[in-house]
């Protein structure tokens, strides 16, 4: 039974607010909720259908329509009909430039790393605004069907979505008037829909194989103590059922002795044939032969030929499964369950290939189009406090850290750390009287920040003037379950504090992540050498600064010969610094340190001597 509470002010019964689960898909989107019988259920508002095509159309008055109605304009007004907007969420033009041929609408080419915009009519839209239109439609359908306002939702995203794409999804929700309670990975939602992970004592390793209309991904999840951890993901964001349709269409064109370029000129004919190819494909999921005509064109296809046509594409998905297993350091024997997601897994040949590879029958009882939304509804129910607590865990693909002296990367959250996570470290100033500290946040595996990706930069202002090394600045990183990073800097003596939430200005593609990792391995040796030299230089320069200030400030406590000899050591260190020789710098720094140590102990308080060793931010 749904929880009913009484509103004490009015004395009336109040229904508990429903949190819906939304699968915001590339091809189709849908919304689900937990019904009064405690079961997840997809919403079919007024028989309009469960799946809402993720298509947005703007007419010349800039009025918007979404879903099936918008889909009809794909052939008649393609430049103002936006599909596949999920591919653009949180991405820059540079991220999508290689695939721009598939978009029939105008993506603004500013050749930069800022987020893309789309032109429809005389207006420009961000993918966030366009996704918000789809979410508004889902919200309206849910409200209409459930006869109650819907203000809160869980939205799913692919496991490989990066911070920027997750943040963009969250922003789209906000713009649609939804309080996004959680961004959940699609494979996690699918596994929840099958009830896997709901019992905290359960330990399982599962593979989620998701083949939709235009995208494919496979995720390996480990579930224990109610925690879902993504061990690996792999796939191809430009592979799906649409490719099967294209292969069928090309086959018919060839069999009918037609010329593809000529047929392609006739937009309407092309679209009709494409839809026919899709029906053939769907029909062949349950029968052995498809035989229809479009005008004079014979559209005949038997199951065996269809399977030959798609074999190479299906094999590609199996290779991705192999790679995912290898990345997770597992073999197919380690996989306890295989779950099928996405409409294209209805093709028996696909199902069989997955079964052959993993050596077990995949789970396919739940409608593969609905399974993610149903799981999202279950997660929403967990968040509403209606089920025992389930955590969601992910790993961060690249290390996160800040820039320290000499442009070095100081890692605070290491790559592959489980999220949510927090970590922090203490820093200090490098100059006397320093009142501002610049904090630059980077992502990547290289030792030098300039080789990594800058996420953000901010100043911690208003540190009270103190000698170098005295302020204690705690820098804390908090990476939440959605993969969004909050960085906080606080000077402990004064309590001065600054906090930022990081929304990277552009996304990282899987390829970029991979390249960054490979680079870090190829350059490991030279990186270490550079790091050691930079560390030696920073230490030397800091010592020089402290020693020079020291003899200036404390001259009255020192003898003339102590001052003169310190100056000789200072000069020697300066020469070594100019030489860029790490060993020479360390040697001269050591000598200066050893020589001045007795005077320092004499006159300095412990704080300054700690400072000489501590890490500094420029
Ligand atoms: P999705 O993106 O998960 O909604 O998947 C949509 C894809 O599934 C499209 O390419 C559809 O043509 C395909 N699909 C839907 N039903 C079937 C079916 N019965 N057999 C094969 N493919 C299907």
XYZ file of C-alpha atoms and ligand atoms in Angstrom:
641
model
C 0.000 0.000 0.000
C 1.126 3.542 -0.660
C 1.834 5.532 2.447
C -0.954 7.929 3.355
C -0.312 10.729 5.768
C -2.678 13.230 7.320
C -2.185 16.920 6.803
C -2.635 18.244 10.339
C -3.417 21.754 9.194
C -6.372 20.803 7.046
C -7.195 17.422 8.533
C -7.268 15.989 5.035
C -5.561 12.867 3.810
C -2.465 13.523 1.837
C -0.950 11.183 -0.687
C 2.787 10.700 -0.371
C 4.525 12.538 -3.191
C 5.562 10.229 -5.992
C 9.132 10.234 -7.268
C 9.220 8.985 -10.846
C 11.978 7.147 -12.687
C 12.923 8.467 -16.121
C 14.882 6.772 -18.878
C 16.003 9.687 -21.043
C 17.077 7.736 -24.129
C 18.784 8.530 -27.414
C 15.880 7.153 -29.477
C 13.010 6.899 -26.993
C 12.308 8.118 -23.474
C 9.819 6.910 -20.898
C 8.729 7.361 -17.324
C 7.819 4.832 -14.643
C 6.599 4.880 -11.051
C 5.909 2.489 -8.197
C 2.223 1.642 -8.227
C 0.075 1.199 -5.109
C 0.817 -2.533 -5.233
C 4.495 -1.662 -4.770
C 5.421 -2.772 -8.265
C 7.257 -0.653 -10.821
C 5.026 0.302 -13.711
C 5.598 2.268 -16.894
C 3.266 5.159 -17.600
C 1.023 5.023 -20.650
C -0.874 8.291 -20.471
C -4.294 8.164 -22.106
C -3.146 5.372 -24.415
C -0.597 7.660 -26.107
C 1.957 4.876 -25.802
C 4.720 4.140 -23.365
C 7.692 5.192 -25.450
C 8.058 8.879 -26.236
C 10.374 9.273 -29.233
C 13.232 11.573 -28.134
C 12.448 13.992 -30.935
C 11.732 17.725 -30.626
C 10.243 19.806 -33.456
C 10.005 23.586 -33.729
C 7.629 25.165 -36.216
C 8.244 28.614 -37.697
C 6.575 30.319 -34.734
C 9.081 28.437 -32.530
C 6.240 26.385 -31.029
C 7.502 23.068 -29.838
C 6.138 19.530 -30.158
C 7.733 16.414 -28.725
C 7.512 12.668 -29.370
C 5.541 10.888 -32.084
C 4.093 14.142 -33.338
C 7.603 15.578 -33.747
C 8.877 12.397 -35.396
C 6.558 12.979 -38.344
C 8.556 16.078 -39.269
C 11.788 14.091 -39.660
C 11.077 13.704 -43.374
C 9.123 16.874 -44.085
C 11.155 19.422 -42.097
C 14.404 17.712 -41.092
C 16.362 20.889 -40.309
C 13.943 21.854 -37.539
C 13.440 18.360 -36.143
C 15.957 17.493 -33.479
C 16.622 13.810 -32.717
C 19.402 12.028 -30.807
C 19.970 15.100 -28.627
C 21.379 12.821 -25.934
C 24.473 12.438 -28.101
C 25.081 16.181 -27.745
C 24.395 16.615 -24.024
C 27.416 17.991 -22.220
C 29.505 17.853 -25.403
C 31.477 20.373 -27.422
C 31.446 20.765 -31.190
C 34.886 19.187 -31.284
C 33.536 16.122 -29.461
C 30.862 15.441 -32.074
C 32.440 16.830 -35.260
C 33.398 13.358 -36.555
C 29.779 12.244 -36.552
C 28.046 15.401 -37.701
C 26.897 13.728 -40.933
C 24.177 11.837 -39.042
C 22.501 15.024 -37.849
C 20.059 16.555 -40.312
C 19.760 19.714 -38.229
C 22.280 22.456 -37.744
C 24.878 22.113 -35.026
C 26.752 25.365 -34.578
C 30.414 24.964 -35.454
C 32.331 27.383 -33.285
C 35.368 25.115 -33.405
C 35.816 25.402 -29.679
C 35.505 23.317 -26.605
C 32.445 25.140 -25.320
C 29.142 23.273 -25.272
C 27.329 22.842 -28.606
C 24.242 24.757 -29.669
C 21.644 23.763 -32.207
C 19.815 26.040 -34.591
C 16.127 25.506 -35.305
C 14.314 28.249 -37.190
C 15.854 31.535 -36.148
C 16.629 30.412 -32.610
C 19.533 28.645 -30.941
C 19.017 25.925 -28.376
C 21.338 24.075 -26.060
C 21.031 20.292 -25.772
C 20.046 20.939 -22.151
C 17.028 22.995 -23.267
C 16.064 20.382 -25.856
C 16.361 17.520 -23.372
C 14.292 19.602 -20.962
C 11.492 19.671 -23.583
C 11.467 15.858 -23.620
C 11.501 15.757 -19.820
C 8.643 18.292 -19.632
C 6.573 16.037 -21.882
C 7.307 13.021 -19.653
C 6.491 15.059 -16.546
C 3.195 16.205 -18.065
C 2.245 12.656 -19.060
C 3.063 11.353 -15.582
C 1.037 14.144 -13.944
C -1.899 13.539 -16.215
C -1.860 9.767 -15.759
C -1.254 9.838 -11.995
C -3.475 12.881 -11.389
C -0.935 14.430 -9.057
C 1.887 16.934 -9.444
C 5.232 15.275 -10.164
C 8.177 17.344 -8.994
C 10.864 14.836 -8.221
C 12.610 12.297 -10.413
C 15.494 9.902 -10.799
C 17.020 10.092 -14.276
C 19.248 7.446 -15.818
C 22.404 7.964 -17.895
C 24.840 5.528 -19.540
C 27.565 4.298 -17.196
C 30.197 5.899 -19.427
C 28.723 9.433 -19.129
C 31.313 11.827 -17.698
C 30.817 14.657 -15.192
C 29.840 17.135 -17.837
C 27.187 14.885 -19.398
C 25.767 13.982 -15.976
C 25.637 17.621 -14.960
C 23.928 18.517 -18.234
C 21.306 15.805 -17.601
C 20.711 17.152 -14.118
C 20.390 20.706 -15.499
C 17.880 19.524 -18.107
C 15.808 18.033 -15.286
C 15.951 21.281 -13.334
C 14.915 23.249 -16.397
C 11.940 20.936 -16.851
C 10.851 21.753 -13.300
C 12.073 18.520 -11.782
C 14.085 18.120 -8.645
C 16.549 15.459 -9.805
C 17.033 13.271 -6.757
C 19.702 11.132 -8.334
C 21.393 10.432 -11.629
C 21.615 6.645 -11.904
C 23.592 4.497 -14.306
C 21.386 2.676 -16.797
C 22.921 -0.776 -16.142
C 22.390 -0.254 -12.422
C 18.733 0.549 -13.033
C 18.356 -2.499 -15.284
C 19.785 -4.744 -12.619
C 17.467 -3.251 -9.973
C 14.506 -3.973 -12.240
C 15.520 -7.646 -12.151
C 15.699 -7.416 -8.377
C 19.446 -7.925 -8.374
C 21.104 -5.970 -5.580
C 17.944 -5.318 -3.600
C 18.976 -7.835 -0.992
C 22.072 -6.427 0.728
C 23.429 -9.908 1.477
C 23.566 -10.696 -2.237
C 26.941 -10.747 -4.008
C 26.904 -10.859 -7.769
C 28.884 -9.907 -10.826
C 26.685 -9.119 -13.787
C 26.971 -8.025 -17.394
C 24.416 -5.613 -18.842
C 24.294 -5.742 -22.646
C 22.438 -2.726 -24.031
C 21.810 -2.545 -27.780
C 19.398 0.237 -28.661
C 18.532 1.990 -31.907
C 21.734 3.950 -32.286
C 24.035 3.048 -29.424
C 25.599 0.004 -27.879
C 27.220 -0.452 -24.512
C 28.089 -3.244 -22.178
C 28.790 -2.757 -18.478
C 30.227 -5.146 -15.953
C 28.849 -4.478 -12.465
C 29.800 -5.895 -9.145
C 27.078 -5.850 -6.561
C 27.729 -6.463 -2.901
C 26.231 -5.177 0.335
C 23.672 -3.330 -1.732
C 26.459 -1.393 -3.459
C 26.679 -1.264 -7.244
C 30.135 -0.801 -8.629
C 30.818 -0.353 -12.345
C 33.938 -2.436 -12.980
C 34.142 -1.656 -16.687
C 32.183 -0.338 -19.611
C 32.740 -0.676 -23.326
C 30.764 -0.130 -26.487
C 30.212 1.992 -29.527
C 27.998 5.051 -29.352
C 27.333 4.794 -33.084
C 26.158 1.193 -33.388
C 22.606 -0.089 -33.032
C 19.395 -1.343 -34.598
C 19.420 1.565 -37.070
C 22.509 -0.021 -38.632
C 20.558 -3.244 -39.111
C 17.812 -1.252 -40.898
C 20.408 0.384 -43.145
C 21.965 -2.962 -44.036
C 18.541 -4.352 -44.997
C 17.744 -1.260 -47.063
C 21.055 -1.484 -48.934
C 20.430 -5.178 -49.565
C 16.994 -4.472 -51.103
C 18.393 -1.694 -53.252
C 20.997 -4.088 -54.584
C 18.514 -6.945 -55.109
C 16.173 -4.638 -57.031
C 19.059 -3.369 -59.180
C 18.614 0.187 -57.946
C 21.154 2.887 -57.355
C 21.458 4.025 -53.750
C 22.395 7.607 -54.669
C 19.323 7.920 -56.894
C 16.947 6.444 -54.317
C 18.490 8.698 -51.663
C 17.405 11.761 -53.628
C 13.778 10.845 -52.985
C 13.407 11.662 -49.299
C 9.952 10.152 -48.949
C 10.855 6.899 -50.729
C 13.995 6.569 -48.619
C 12.019 7.047 -45.419
C 9.351 4.547 -46.520
C 11.999 1.962 -47.343
C 13.791 2.606 -44.074
C 10.581 2.059 -42.110
C 9.884 -1.080 -44.167
C 13.368 -2.358 -43.337
C 12.664 -1.773 -39.664
C 9.388 -3.713 -39.870
C 11.178 -6.549 -41.668
C 13.759 -6.661 -38.905
C 11.102 -6.698 -36.195
C 9.065 -9.344 -38.024
C 12.123 -11.575 -38.343
C 12.387 -11.625 -34.550
C 9.392 -13.979 -34.552
C 9.080 -15.348 -38.112
C 11.380 -16.715 -40.817
C 10.404 -14.694 -43.857
C 9.367 -11.139 -44.671
C 7.923 -10.370 -48.062
C 6.299 -7.061 -49.001
C 6.422 -4.487 -51.755
C 6.950 -0.735 -51.857
C 5.615 0.310 -55.269
C 7.687 -1.694 -57.720
C 10.366 -2.514 -55.183
C 10.376 -6.039 -53.757
C 11.180 -6.062 -50.065
C 11.949 -9.698 -49.410
C 14.179 -10.977 -46.636
C 14.600 -14.336 -44.960
C 15.948 -14.796 -41.468
C 19.175 -16.454 -42.544
C 20.105 -13.669 -44.958
C 19.258 -11.077 -42.312
C 21.594 -12.786 -39.879
C 24.378 -12.820 -42.464
C 23.842 -9.110 -43.063
C 24.169 -8.164 -39.403
C 26.789 -10.745 -38.356
C 29.743 -8.338 -38.474
C 27.910 -5.686 -36.413
C 26.889 -8.241 -33.809
C 30.439 -9.553 -33.685
C 31.599 -6.026 -32.941
C 29.394 -5.965 -29.841
C 30.855 -9.285 -28.705
C 34.379 -7.905 -29.071
C 33.313 -5.018 -26.830
C 32.068 -7.562 -24.260
C 35.465 -9.275 -24.407
C 37.232 -5.964 -23.861
C 34.982 -5.043 -20.951
C 35.681 -8.378 -19.267
C 39.411 -7.934 -19.820
C 39.289 -4.407 -18.337
C 37.497 -5.789 -15.302
C 40.121 -8.599 -15.112
C 37.353 -11.194 -15.315
C 36.385 -14.075 -17.581
C 32.893 -15.021 -18.691
C 32.852 -17.695 -15.959
C 32.900 -14.933 -13.346
C 29.627 -13.460 -14.630
C 26.630 -14.613 -12.603
C 23.901 -12.972 -14.670
C 23.572 -11.344 -18.067
C 20.840 -8.755 -18.584
C 19.523 -7.602 -21.940
C 18.515 -3.974 -22.448
C 17.427 -2.092 -25.591
C 14.941 -2.956 -28.330
C 17.552 -4.555 -30.586
C 18.201 -7.373 -28.113
C 14.849 -8.777 -29.287
C 16.622 -10.047 -32.402
C 17.160 -13.770 -31.664
C 20.549 -13.761 -33.409
C 21.772 -11.042 -31.016
C 20.425 -12.906 -27.988
C 22.112 -16.098 -29.151
C 25.459 -14.381 -29.723
C 25.353 -12.952 -26.187
C 24.393 -16.342 -24.765
C 27.210 -18.084 -26.654
C 29.774 -15.579 -25.475
C 28.857 -15.529 -21.787
C 27.918 -19.222 -21.691
C 24.591 -18.569 -19.970
C 21.050 -17.701 -20.893
C 20.553 -13.938 -20.571
C 17.696 -12.480 -18.531
C 15.085 -11.132 -20.891
C 11.739 -11.482 -19.089
C 11.322 -7.746 -18.692
C 10.600 -5.669 -21.786
C 14.071 -4.467 -22.879
C 12.689 -1.016 -23.753
C 11.210 -0.557 -20.288
C 13.684 -2.228 -17.985
C 15.801 0.889 -17.326
C 12.841 3.145 -16.490
C 11.377 0.450 -14.220
C 14.690 0.211 -12.377
C 14.847 4.003 -12.090
C 11.405 3.906 -10.430
C 12.727 1.361 -7.927
C 15.703 3.614 -7.173
C 13.276 6.514 -6.732
C 11.366 4.405 -4.240
C 14.584 3.702 -2.345
C 15.293 7.437 -2.185
C 11.771 8.092 -0.976
C 12.718 5.943 2.009
C 10.341 3.151 1.115
C 12.993 0.444 0.888
C 16.060 -0.545 2.861
C 18.983 1.628 1.937
C 20.784 0.821 -1.267
C 23.904 2.685 -2.209
C 25.138 3.247 -5.705
C 28.789 3.161 -6.414
C 30.804 4.065 -9.428
C 34.474 4.649 -10.110
C 36.108 7.809 -11.372
C 37.962 7.152 -14.640
C 40.735 9.747 -14.169
C 42.580 11.153 -11.153
C 41.523 14.515 -9.748
C 43.968 16.879 -8.135
C 45.359 20.377 -7.878
C 48.364 22.249 -9.158
C 51.212 22.663 -6.689
C 54.474 24.572 -7.019
C 56.275 24.262 -10.311
C 53.158 23.141 -12.176
C 53.043 19.705 -10.612
C 49.849 17.670 -10.317
C 49.061 16.699 -6.755
C 46.473 13.923 -6.913
C 43.740 14.147 -4.284
C 41.285 11.539 -5.587
C 43.074 8.772 -7.471
C 41.804 7.213 -10.673
C 39.476 4.258 -10.123
C 38.431 5.513 -6.686
C 34.934 4.473 -5.800
C 32.411 7.280 -5.672
C 30.889 8.813 -3.651
C 34.200 9.642 -2.051
C 35.971 12.467 -0.281
C 39.594 13.214 0.253
C 41.611 16.180 1.360
C 45.078 17.417 2.045
C 46.644 20.364 3.842
C 48.663 23.027 2.072
C 50.331 26.256 3.055
C 51.535 29.502 1.511
C 54.929 29.963 -0.081
C 55.349 33.720 0.447
C 55.351 35.864 3.563
C 52.145 37.846 3.887
C 50.441 35.913 1.091
C 46.711 36.645 1.338
C 45.358 34.873 -1.736
C 45.872 31.338 -2.878
C 45.053 30.189 -6.387
C 43.546 26.725 -6.526
C 43.576 25.080 -9.930
C 41.783 21.777 -10.275
C 42.897 19.227 -12.862
C 41.894 15.803 -14.116
C 44.423 13.340 -15.546
C 47.308 11.002 -14.909
C 50.340 13.080 -15.918
C 52.784 14.532 -13.411
C 52.657 17.991 -14.939
C 49.332 19.805 -14.866
C 49.910 21.301 -18.289
C 49.549 17.789 -19.741
C 46.277 17.238 -17.863
C 42.828 18.733 -18.284
C 41.963 21.829 -16.314
C 38.539 21.672 -14.714
C 38.387 24.895 -12.749
C 40.338 27.557 -10.969
C 39.448 29.791 -8.071
C 41.096 32.025 -5.495
C 40.918 31.541 -1.781
C 40.901 35.195 -0.782
C 41.361 36.942 2.515
C 43.922 34.706 4.195
C 45.246 36.917 7.046
C 48.832 37.990 6.361
C 51.187 35.526 8.041
C 54.730 34.340 7.473
C 55.055 31.802 4.663
C 54.230 28.309 5.825
C 52.051 29.375 8.720
C 48.554 29.343 7.194
C 46.972 25.910 7.131
C 44.783 25.478 4.093
C 42.700 22.334 3.904
C 41.611 21.428 0.391
C 38.813 18.915 0.301
C 37.422 17.141 -2.727
C 33.968 15.652 -2.568
C 32.903 13.532 -5.499
C 29.226 12.675 -5.191
C 27.337 9.646 -6.450
C 26.481 11.492 -9.674
C 30.170 12.076 -10.345
C 29.976 15.804 -9.623
C 32.972 17.296 -7.847
C 32.840 19.906 -5.100
C 36.124 21.496 -4.089
C 36.398 23.318 -0.799
C 39.361 25.314 0.458
C 39.485 26.499 4.042
C 42.191 28.319 5.934
C 41.981 26.740 9.354
C 43.468 29.529 11.460
C 41.096 32.199 10.154
C 38.202 30.079 8.927
C 38.291 31.799 5.496
C 36.486 29.466 3.137
C 35.702 29.083 -0.532
C 33.767 26.343 -2.259
C 32.977 25.547 -5.875
C 31.000 22.905 -7.662
C 32.725 21.833 -10.805
C 30.843 21.761 -14.042
C 33.484 21.128 -16.649
C 32.983 23.367 -19.660
C 33.233 20.485 -22.076
C 32.996 16.724 -21.982
C 35.607 14.046 -22.207
C 35.018 11.293 -24.716
C 35.984 7.707 -23.954
C 38.715 8.086 -26.546
C 40.144 11.110 -24.757
C 40.155 9.279 -21.438
C 41.912 6.379 -23.099
C 44.458 8.680 -24.729
C 45.157 10.416 -21.449
C 45.798 7.067 -19.790
C 48.039 5.825 -22.595
C 50.009 9.088 -22.581
C 50.586 8.779 -18.870
C 52.106 5.338 -19.401
C 54.243 6.330 -22.399
C 55.583 9.363 -20.621
C 55.937 7.773 -17.207
C 59.739 7.868 -17.151
C 60.223 11.417 -18.402
C 57.348 12.562 -16.173
C 59.030 11.151 -13.092
C 62.338 12.812 -14.020
C 60.621 16.146 -14.595
C 58.682 15.819 -11.378
C 61.864 15.155 -9.430
C 63.609 18.160 -10.967
C 60.612 20.408 -10.301
C 60.323 19.188 -6.754
C 64.044 19.782 -6.194
C 63.732 23.296 -7.699
C 60.682 24.160 -5.595
C 62.391 22.965 -2.480
C 65.574 24.873 -3.378
C 63.724 28.087 -4.222
C 61.668 27.904 -1.068
C 64.772 27.372 1.004
C 66.462 30.297 -0.703
C 63.480 32.525 0.023
C 63.325 31.446 3.667
C 67.098 31.670 4.205
C 67.361 35.158 2.671
C 64.446 36.431 4.758
C 65.933 34.717 7.792
C 69.292 36.451 7.759
C 67.632 39.769 7.020
C 65.159 39.477 9.891
C 67.350 37.914 12.489
C 70.696 39.586 11.779
C 71.030 40.667 15.407
C 71.090 37.054 16.576
C 73.813 36.039 14.108
C 77.558 36.663 13.921
C 79.099 38.387 10.911
C 80.848 35.207 9.831
C 77.638 33.166 10.137
C 75.943 35.687 7.828
C 78.834 35.696 5.349
C 79.001 31.906 5.191
C 75.237 31.583 4.831
C 75.497 33.974 1.880
C 78.149 31.760 0.274
C 75.818 28.754 0.618
C 72.960 30.829 -0.788
C 75.025 31.750 -3.851
C 76.029 28.108 -4.350
C 72.375 27.092 -4.287
C 71.500 29.850 -6.786
C 74.146 28.549 -9.188
C 72.854 25.007 -8.781
C 69.283 26.190 -9.454
C 70.421 27.896 -12.635
C 72.082 24.659 -13.787
C 68.768 22.703 -13.731
C 70.710 19.728 -12.316
C 68.519 17.955 -9.839
C 71.325 16.311 -7.851
C 73.364 19.521 -7.616
C 70.301 21.453 -6.413
C 69.503 18.874 -3.755
C 73.121 18.781 -2.602
C 73.451 22.572 -2.277
C 70.039 22.864 -0.643
C 71.056 20.218 1.852
C 74.303 22.020 2.606
C 72.513 25.326 3.150
C 69.935 23.635 5.299
C 72.541 21.875 7.422
C 74.559 25.029 7.811
C 71.669 27.207 8.926
C 69.887 24.601 11.033
C 71.694 25.471 14.298
C 70.832 29.204 13.972
C 67.334 28.446 12.945
C 66.803 26.329 15.984
C 68.157 29.118 18.007
C 65.823 31.806 16.838
C 62.871 30.358 15.021
C 59.725 28.861 16.364
C 58.810 25.384 15.276
C 56.202 26.612 12.807
C 58.680 28.091 10.386
C 60.851 25.004 10.336
C 57.848 22.863 9.449
C 57.087 25.316 6.717
C 60.454 24.716 5.121
C 59.401 21.114 4.489
C 55.714 21.573 3.778
C 54.073 21.539 0.377
C 53.246 24.947 -1.051
C 50.839 26.236 -3.600
C 52.071 29.141 -5.670
P 15.707 1.500 -27.987
O 16.713 2.551 -28.373
O 16.127 0.665 -26.843
O 14.313 2.025 -27.889
O 15.706 0.454 -29.193
C 15.122 0.733 -30.368
C 15.654 -0.243 -31.389
O 15.121 -1.523 -31.145
C 15.261 0.155 -32.782
O 16.361 -0.018 -33.668
C 14.144 -0.824 -33.090
O 14.037 -1.067 -34.462
C 14.638 -2.065 -32.358
N 13.551 -3.008 -32.119
C 12.344 -2.771 -31.551
N 11.599 -3.879 -31.544
C 12.333 -4.854 -32.143
C 12.101 -6.242 -32.460
N 10.942 -6.820 -32.173
N 13.083 -6.926 -33.055
C 14.263 -6.323 -33.379
N 14.526 -5.034 -33.121
C 13.585 -4.300 -32.507
